[in-house]
Coordinates of C-alpha atoms in Angstrom, one line a residue:
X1 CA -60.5 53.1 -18.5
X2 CA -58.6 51.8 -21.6
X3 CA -55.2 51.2 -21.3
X4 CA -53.4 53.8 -23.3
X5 CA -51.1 52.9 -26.1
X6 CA -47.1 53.7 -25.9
X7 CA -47.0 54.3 -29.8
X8 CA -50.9 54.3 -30.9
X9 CA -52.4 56.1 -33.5
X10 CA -54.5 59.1 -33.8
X11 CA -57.4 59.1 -31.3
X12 CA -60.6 60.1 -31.7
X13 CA -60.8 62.9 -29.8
X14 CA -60.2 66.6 -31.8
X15 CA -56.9 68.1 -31.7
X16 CA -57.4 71.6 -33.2
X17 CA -54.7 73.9 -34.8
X18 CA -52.3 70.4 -34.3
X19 CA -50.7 68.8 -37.1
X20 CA -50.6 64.6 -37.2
X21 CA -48.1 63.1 -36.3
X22 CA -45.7 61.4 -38.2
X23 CA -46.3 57.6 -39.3
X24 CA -49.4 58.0 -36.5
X25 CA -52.3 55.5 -38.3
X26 CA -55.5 56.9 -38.2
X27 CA -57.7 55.1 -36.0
X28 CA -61.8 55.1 -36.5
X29 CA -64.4 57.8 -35.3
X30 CA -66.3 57.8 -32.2
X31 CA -68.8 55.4 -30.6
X32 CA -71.9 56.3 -29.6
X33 CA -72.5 58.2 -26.2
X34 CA -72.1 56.0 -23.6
X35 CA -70.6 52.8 -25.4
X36 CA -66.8 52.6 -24.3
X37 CA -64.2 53.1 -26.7
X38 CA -62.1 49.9 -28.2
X39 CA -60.0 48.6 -25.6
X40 CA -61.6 49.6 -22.7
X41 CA -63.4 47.5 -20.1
X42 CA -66.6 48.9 -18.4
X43 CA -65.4 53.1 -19.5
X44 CA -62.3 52.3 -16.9
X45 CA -58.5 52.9 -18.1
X46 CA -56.0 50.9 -16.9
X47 CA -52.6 52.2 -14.7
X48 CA -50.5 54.6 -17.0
X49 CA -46.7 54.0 -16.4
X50 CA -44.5 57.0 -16.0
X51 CA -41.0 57.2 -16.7
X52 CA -39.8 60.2 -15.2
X53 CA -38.3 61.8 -18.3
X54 CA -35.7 58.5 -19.0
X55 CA -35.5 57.8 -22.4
X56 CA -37.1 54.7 -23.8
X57 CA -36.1 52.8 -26.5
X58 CA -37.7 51.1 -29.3
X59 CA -36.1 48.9 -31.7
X60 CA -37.9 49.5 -34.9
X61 CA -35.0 49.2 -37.0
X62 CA -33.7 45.5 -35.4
X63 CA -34.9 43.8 -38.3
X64 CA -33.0 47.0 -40.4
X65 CA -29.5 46.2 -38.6
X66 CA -29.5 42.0 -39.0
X67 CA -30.7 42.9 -42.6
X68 CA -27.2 45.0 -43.0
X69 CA -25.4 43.0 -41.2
X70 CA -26.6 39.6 -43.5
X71 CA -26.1 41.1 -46.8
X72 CA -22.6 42.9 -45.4
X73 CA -21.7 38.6 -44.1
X74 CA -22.8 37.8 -47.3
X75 CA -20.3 39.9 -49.9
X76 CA -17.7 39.1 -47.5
X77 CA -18.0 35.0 -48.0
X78 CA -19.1 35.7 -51.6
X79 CA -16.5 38.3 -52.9
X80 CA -19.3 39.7 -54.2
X81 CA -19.7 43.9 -54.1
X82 CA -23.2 44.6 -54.9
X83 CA -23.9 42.4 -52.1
X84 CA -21.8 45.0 -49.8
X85 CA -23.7 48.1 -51.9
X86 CA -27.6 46.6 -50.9
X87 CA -26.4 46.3 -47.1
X88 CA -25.7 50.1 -47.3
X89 CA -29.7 50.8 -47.7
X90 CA -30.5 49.1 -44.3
X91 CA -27.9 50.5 -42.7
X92 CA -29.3 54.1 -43.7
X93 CA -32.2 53.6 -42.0
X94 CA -30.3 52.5 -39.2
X95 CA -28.1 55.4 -38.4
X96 CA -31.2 57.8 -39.6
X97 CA -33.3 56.4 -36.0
X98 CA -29.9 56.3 -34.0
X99 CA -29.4 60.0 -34.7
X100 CA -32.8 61.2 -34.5
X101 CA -33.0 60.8 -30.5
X102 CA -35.1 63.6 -28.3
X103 CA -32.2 66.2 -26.8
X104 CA -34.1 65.9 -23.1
X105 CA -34.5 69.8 -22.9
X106 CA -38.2 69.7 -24.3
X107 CA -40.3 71.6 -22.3
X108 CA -44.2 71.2 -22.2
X109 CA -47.1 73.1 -20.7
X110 CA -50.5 71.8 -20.3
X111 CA -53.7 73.7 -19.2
X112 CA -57.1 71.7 -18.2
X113 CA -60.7 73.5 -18.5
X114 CA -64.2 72.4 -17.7
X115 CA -67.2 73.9 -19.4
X116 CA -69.2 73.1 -16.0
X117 CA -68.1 73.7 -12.2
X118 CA -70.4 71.9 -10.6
X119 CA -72.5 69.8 -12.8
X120 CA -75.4 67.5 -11.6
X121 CA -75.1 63.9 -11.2
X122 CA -75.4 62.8 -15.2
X123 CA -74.6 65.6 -16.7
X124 CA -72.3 65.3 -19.5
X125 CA -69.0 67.8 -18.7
X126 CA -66.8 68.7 -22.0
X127 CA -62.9 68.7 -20.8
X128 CA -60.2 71.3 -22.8
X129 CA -56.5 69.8 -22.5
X130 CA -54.3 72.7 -23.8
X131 CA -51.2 71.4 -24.8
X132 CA -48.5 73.9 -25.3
X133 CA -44.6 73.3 -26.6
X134 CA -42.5 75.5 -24.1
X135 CA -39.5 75.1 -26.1
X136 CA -37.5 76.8 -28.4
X137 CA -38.2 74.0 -31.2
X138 CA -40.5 72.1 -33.2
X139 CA -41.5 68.7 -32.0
X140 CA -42.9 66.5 -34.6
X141 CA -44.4 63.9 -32.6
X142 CA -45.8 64.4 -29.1
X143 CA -48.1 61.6 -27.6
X144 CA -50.6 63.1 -24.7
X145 CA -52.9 61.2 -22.3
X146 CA -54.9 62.8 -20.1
X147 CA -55.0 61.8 -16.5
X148 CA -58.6 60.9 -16.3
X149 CA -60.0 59.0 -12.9
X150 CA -61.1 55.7 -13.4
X151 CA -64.3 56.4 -11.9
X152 CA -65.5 58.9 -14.7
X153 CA -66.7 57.3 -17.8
X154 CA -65.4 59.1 -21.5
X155 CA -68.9 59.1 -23.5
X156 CA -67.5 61.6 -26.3
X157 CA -63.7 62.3 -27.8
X158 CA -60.8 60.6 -26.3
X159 CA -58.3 62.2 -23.8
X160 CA -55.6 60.6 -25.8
X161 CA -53.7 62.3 -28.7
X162 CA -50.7 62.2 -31.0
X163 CA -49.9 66.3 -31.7
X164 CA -47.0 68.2 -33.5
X165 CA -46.5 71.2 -32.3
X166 CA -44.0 73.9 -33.3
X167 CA -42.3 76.1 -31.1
X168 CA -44.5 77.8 -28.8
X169 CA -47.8 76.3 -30.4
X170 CA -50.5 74.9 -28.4
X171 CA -53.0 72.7 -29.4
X172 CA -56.3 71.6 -27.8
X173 CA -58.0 67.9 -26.8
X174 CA -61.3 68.3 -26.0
X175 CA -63.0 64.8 -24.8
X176 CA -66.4 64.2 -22.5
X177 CA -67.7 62.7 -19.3
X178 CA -69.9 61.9 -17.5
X179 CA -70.4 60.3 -13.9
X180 CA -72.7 59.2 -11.2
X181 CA -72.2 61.4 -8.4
X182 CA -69.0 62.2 -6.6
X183 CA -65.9 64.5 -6.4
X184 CA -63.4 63.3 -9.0
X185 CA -59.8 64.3 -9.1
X186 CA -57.4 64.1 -12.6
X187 CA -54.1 63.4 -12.5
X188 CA -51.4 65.1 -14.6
X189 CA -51.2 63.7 -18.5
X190 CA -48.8 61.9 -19.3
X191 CA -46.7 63.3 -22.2
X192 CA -44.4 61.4 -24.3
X193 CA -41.8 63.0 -27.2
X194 CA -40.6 61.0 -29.9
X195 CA -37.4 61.6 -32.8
X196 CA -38.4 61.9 -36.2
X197 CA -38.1 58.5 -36.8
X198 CA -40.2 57.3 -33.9
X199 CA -37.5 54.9 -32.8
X200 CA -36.9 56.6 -29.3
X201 CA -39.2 58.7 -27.1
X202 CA -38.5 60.3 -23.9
X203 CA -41.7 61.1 -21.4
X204 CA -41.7 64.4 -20.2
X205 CA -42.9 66.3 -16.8
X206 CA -45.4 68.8 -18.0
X207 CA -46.5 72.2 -16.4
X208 CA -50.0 71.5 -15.1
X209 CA -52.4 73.9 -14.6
X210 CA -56.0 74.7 -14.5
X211 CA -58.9 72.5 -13.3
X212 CA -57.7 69.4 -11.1
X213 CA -60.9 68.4 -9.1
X214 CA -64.8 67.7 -10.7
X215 CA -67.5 67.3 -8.6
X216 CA -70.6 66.0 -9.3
X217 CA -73.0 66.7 -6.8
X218 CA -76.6 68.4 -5.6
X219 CA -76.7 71.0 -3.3
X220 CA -79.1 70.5 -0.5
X221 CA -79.6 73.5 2.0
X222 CA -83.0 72.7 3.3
X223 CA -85.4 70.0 3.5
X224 CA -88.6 70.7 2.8
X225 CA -91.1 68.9 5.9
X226 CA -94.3 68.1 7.2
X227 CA -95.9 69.9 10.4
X228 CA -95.5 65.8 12.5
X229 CA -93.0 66.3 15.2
X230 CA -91.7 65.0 18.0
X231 CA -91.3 66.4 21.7
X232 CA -88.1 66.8 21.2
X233 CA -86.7 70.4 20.9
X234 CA -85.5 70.9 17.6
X235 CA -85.7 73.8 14.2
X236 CA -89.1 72.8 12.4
X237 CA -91.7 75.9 13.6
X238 CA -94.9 74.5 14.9
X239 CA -98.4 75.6 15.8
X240 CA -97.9 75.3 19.4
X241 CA -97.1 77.8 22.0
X242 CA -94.5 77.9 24.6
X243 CA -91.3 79.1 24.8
X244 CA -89.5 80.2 21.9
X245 CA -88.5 83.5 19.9
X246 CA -91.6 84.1 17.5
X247 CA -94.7 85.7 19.3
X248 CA -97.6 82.6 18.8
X249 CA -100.2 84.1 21.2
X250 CA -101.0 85.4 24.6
X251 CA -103.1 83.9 28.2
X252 CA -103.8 84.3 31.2
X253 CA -101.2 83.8 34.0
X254 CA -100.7 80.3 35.5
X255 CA -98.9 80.1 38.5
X256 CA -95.4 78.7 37.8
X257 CA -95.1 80.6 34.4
X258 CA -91.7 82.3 34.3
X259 CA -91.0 86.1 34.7
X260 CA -89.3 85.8 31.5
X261 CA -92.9 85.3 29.3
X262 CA -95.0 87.8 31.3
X263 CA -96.1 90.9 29.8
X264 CA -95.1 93.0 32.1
X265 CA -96.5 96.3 29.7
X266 CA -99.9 94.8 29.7
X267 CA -99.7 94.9 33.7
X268 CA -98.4 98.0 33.8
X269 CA -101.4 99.5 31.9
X270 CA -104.5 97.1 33.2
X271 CA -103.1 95.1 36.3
X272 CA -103.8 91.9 34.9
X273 CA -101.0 89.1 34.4
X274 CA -100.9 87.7 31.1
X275 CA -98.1 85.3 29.8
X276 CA -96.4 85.3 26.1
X277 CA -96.4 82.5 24.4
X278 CA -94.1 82.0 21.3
X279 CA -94.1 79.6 18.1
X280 CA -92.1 76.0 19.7
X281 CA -90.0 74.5 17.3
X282 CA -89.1 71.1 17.4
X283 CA -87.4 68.0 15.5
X284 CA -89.0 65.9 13.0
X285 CA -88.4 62.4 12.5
X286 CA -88.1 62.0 8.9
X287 CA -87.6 58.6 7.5
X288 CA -85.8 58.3 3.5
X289 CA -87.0 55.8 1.3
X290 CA -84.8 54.6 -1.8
X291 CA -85.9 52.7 -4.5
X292 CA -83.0 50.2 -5.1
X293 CA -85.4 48.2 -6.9
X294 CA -84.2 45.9 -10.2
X295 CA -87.2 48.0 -12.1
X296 CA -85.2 50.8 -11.0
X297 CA -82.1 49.8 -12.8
X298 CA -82.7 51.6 -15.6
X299 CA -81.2 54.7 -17.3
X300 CA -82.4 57.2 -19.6
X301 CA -79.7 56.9 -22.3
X302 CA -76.2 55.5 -22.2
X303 CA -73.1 56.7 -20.0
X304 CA -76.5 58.2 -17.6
X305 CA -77.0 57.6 -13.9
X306 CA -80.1 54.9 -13.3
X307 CA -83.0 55.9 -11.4
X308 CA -81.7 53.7 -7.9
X309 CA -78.5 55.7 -8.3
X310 CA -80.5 58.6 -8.2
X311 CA -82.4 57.7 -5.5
X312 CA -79.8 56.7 -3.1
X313 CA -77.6 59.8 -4.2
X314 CA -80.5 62.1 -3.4
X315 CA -81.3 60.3 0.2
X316 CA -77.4 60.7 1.2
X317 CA -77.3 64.2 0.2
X318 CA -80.7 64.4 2.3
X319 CA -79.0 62.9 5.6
X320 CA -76.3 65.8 6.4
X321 CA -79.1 68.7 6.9
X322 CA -81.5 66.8 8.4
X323 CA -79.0 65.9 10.6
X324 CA -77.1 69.3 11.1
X325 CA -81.4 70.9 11.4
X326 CA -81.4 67.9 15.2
X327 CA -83.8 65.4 13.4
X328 CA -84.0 61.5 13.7
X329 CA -83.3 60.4 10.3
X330 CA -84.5 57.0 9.4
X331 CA -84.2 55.4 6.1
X332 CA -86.1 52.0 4.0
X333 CA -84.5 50.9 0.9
X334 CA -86.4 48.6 -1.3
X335 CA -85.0 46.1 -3.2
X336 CA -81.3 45.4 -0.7
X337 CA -81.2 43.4 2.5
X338 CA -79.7 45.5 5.3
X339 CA -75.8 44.6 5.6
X340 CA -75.6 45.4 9.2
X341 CA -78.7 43.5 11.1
X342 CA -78.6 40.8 7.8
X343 CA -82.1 41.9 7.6
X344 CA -84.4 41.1 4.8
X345 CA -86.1 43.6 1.8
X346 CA -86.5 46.4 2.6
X347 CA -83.6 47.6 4.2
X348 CA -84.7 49.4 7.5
X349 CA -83.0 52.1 10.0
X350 CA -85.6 53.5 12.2
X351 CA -85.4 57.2 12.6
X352 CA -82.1 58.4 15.3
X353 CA -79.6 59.9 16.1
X354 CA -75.9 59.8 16.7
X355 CA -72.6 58.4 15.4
X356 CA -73.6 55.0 15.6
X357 CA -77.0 56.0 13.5
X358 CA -75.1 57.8 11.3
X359 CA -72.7 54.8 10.2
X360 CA -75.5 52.6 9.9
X361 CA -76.8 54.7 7.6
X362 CA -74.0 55.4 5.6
X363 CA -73.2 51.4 5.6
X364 CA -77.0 50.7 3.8
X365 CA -76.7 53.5 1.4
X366 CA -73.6 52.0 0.2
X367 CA -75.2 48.9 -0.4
X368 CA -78.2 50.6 -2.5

């Protein structure tokens, strides 16, 4: 993400019912979805620096003060008054950024918002920053970043802005991202509070509330699966009878069959043994296969997941309820070597079980 400037100008994003900034130079409109913003690299921001609410200074009017203090050097070598009367004008401006200083009592309240709670891999998610000025004053030049993860790319707006806000007026940033797949916490913005003359600015500690955590992600509750299976006992109802809980079919007695699966009514009425059988269910072996292809590198639009993404996001949401159902989960992914046997394309995990399995499967999904 970009690296956010201390004393930038208006960003692109839209700050309603907010009032620019003093001296804040506009800066130009939007890119197009998906192409980061000027100064970023890849859609990432760079660390944010927080000062704890400590003033910082800027020296703006440096070149103001050695101006004053030349012409002032100057009358005094020269005898010459009108020399003293033009170092008065410098000195103005001076004075007018050393008294215009924030008082440290500002008070600022921010509320985040998402227009989606649990969006889908790719979907684009609109963000609402409310700022609101707590204090009993105006401030006439507020500077608000959002704290955006650096994993979450900003396709529309910025989460940067330069506000005024009266006392007790709020004003709204509204920015949009979008991501891959993943849970994705903010941070708190970062707010900053300049003088009128823009020479000194304090950061300030807001109230946070609202949204903290977006999470891009696909439910999976079941897996849909074929009728294969193994021996094993597992979940997945079959055509076969044996013992179970849903009736399947009835036959005659063998000897050895337990009391259990008897029907003891049918004996009770005719005299002949007969034994219940019930629908078996067992595990499946299911194997995943993820196209990690370079053809499959490819996204719809800008700032959009690509179809390999896709591919290895649905198999890893697959793996969990397979798993959780007693199945042997295999996977083959095309177009990666496997990082844990060094084995060639196609990655391959033959269907299992376990913690081990588990890992291994985890450690080539990473790679896709």
């Amino acid at each position: 993400m970009d690296q956010r400037p201390g004393g930038g100008g208006v960003p692109r994003g839209r700050a309603r019912a907010a009032v620019p900034a003093p001296g804040a130079p506009a800066r130009l409109g939007p890119p197009g979805p998906g192409v980061p913003p000027a100064g970023r690299a890849n859609g990432r921001r760079g660390p944010r620096a927080r000062h704890g609410g400590v003033p910082v200074s800027q020296s703006r009017f440096t070149g103001g003060l050695l101006a004053a203090l030349a012409l002032a050097g100057a009358g005094a070598l020269s005898g010459r008054s009108a020399l003293f009367v033009a170092a008065v004008i410098p000195l103005a401006f001076v004075l007018y950024g050393a008294l215009s200083v924030p008082r440290g009592d500002e008070a600022v309240r921010a509320t985040r918002e998402f227009d989606a709670e649990s969006p889908l891999p790719g979907d684009r998610v609109t963000v609402e920053l409310t700022v609101e000025n707590a204090s009993d004053r105006a401030l006439s030049d507020v500077r608000v970043a959002d704290g955006v993860p650096a994993d979450l790319r900003v396709v529309e707006g910025s989460p940067d802005a330069a506000l005024a806000l009266p006392a007790d007026g709020t004003a709204t940033i509204e920015y949009t991202v979008v991501a891959d797949r993943g849970r994705f916490r903010f941070d708190a913005p970062t707010v900053g509070v300049r003088g009128a003359s823009a020479t000194n600015a304090r950061t300030v500690d807001p109230d946070v509330a609202g949204a903290v955590d977006l999470d891009f992600r696909v439910s999976v509750a079941d897996v849909p699966l074929g009728r294969q299976t193994t021996a094993h006992a597992g979940t997945l109802p079959t055509d076969s009878g044996g013992p179970g809980i849903e009736f399947h079919s009835t036959r005659e007695y063998q000897r050895g069959d337990p009391a259990s699966r008897i029907n003891w009514r049918r004996y009770a009425k005719t005299g002949e043994l007969t034994t219940v059988n019930y629908r078996e269910r067992r595990a499946a072996a299911v194997v995943l296969a993820v196209d990690a292809r370079e053809a499959s590198d490819a996204t719809a639009r800008e700032g959009t997941p690509s179809g390999s993404s896709l591919s290895a996001y649905a198999a890893a949401r697959a793996v969990e309820p397979l798993e959780t159902a007693g199945h042997s989960v295999g996977l083959a992914v095309f177009g990666v070597d496997d990082p844990v046997t060094v084995g060639s394309d196609p990655a391959w995990v033959p269907p299992g079980t376990g913690d081990a399995h588990h890992a291994h499967l985890a450690t080539v999904l990473d790679a896709a």
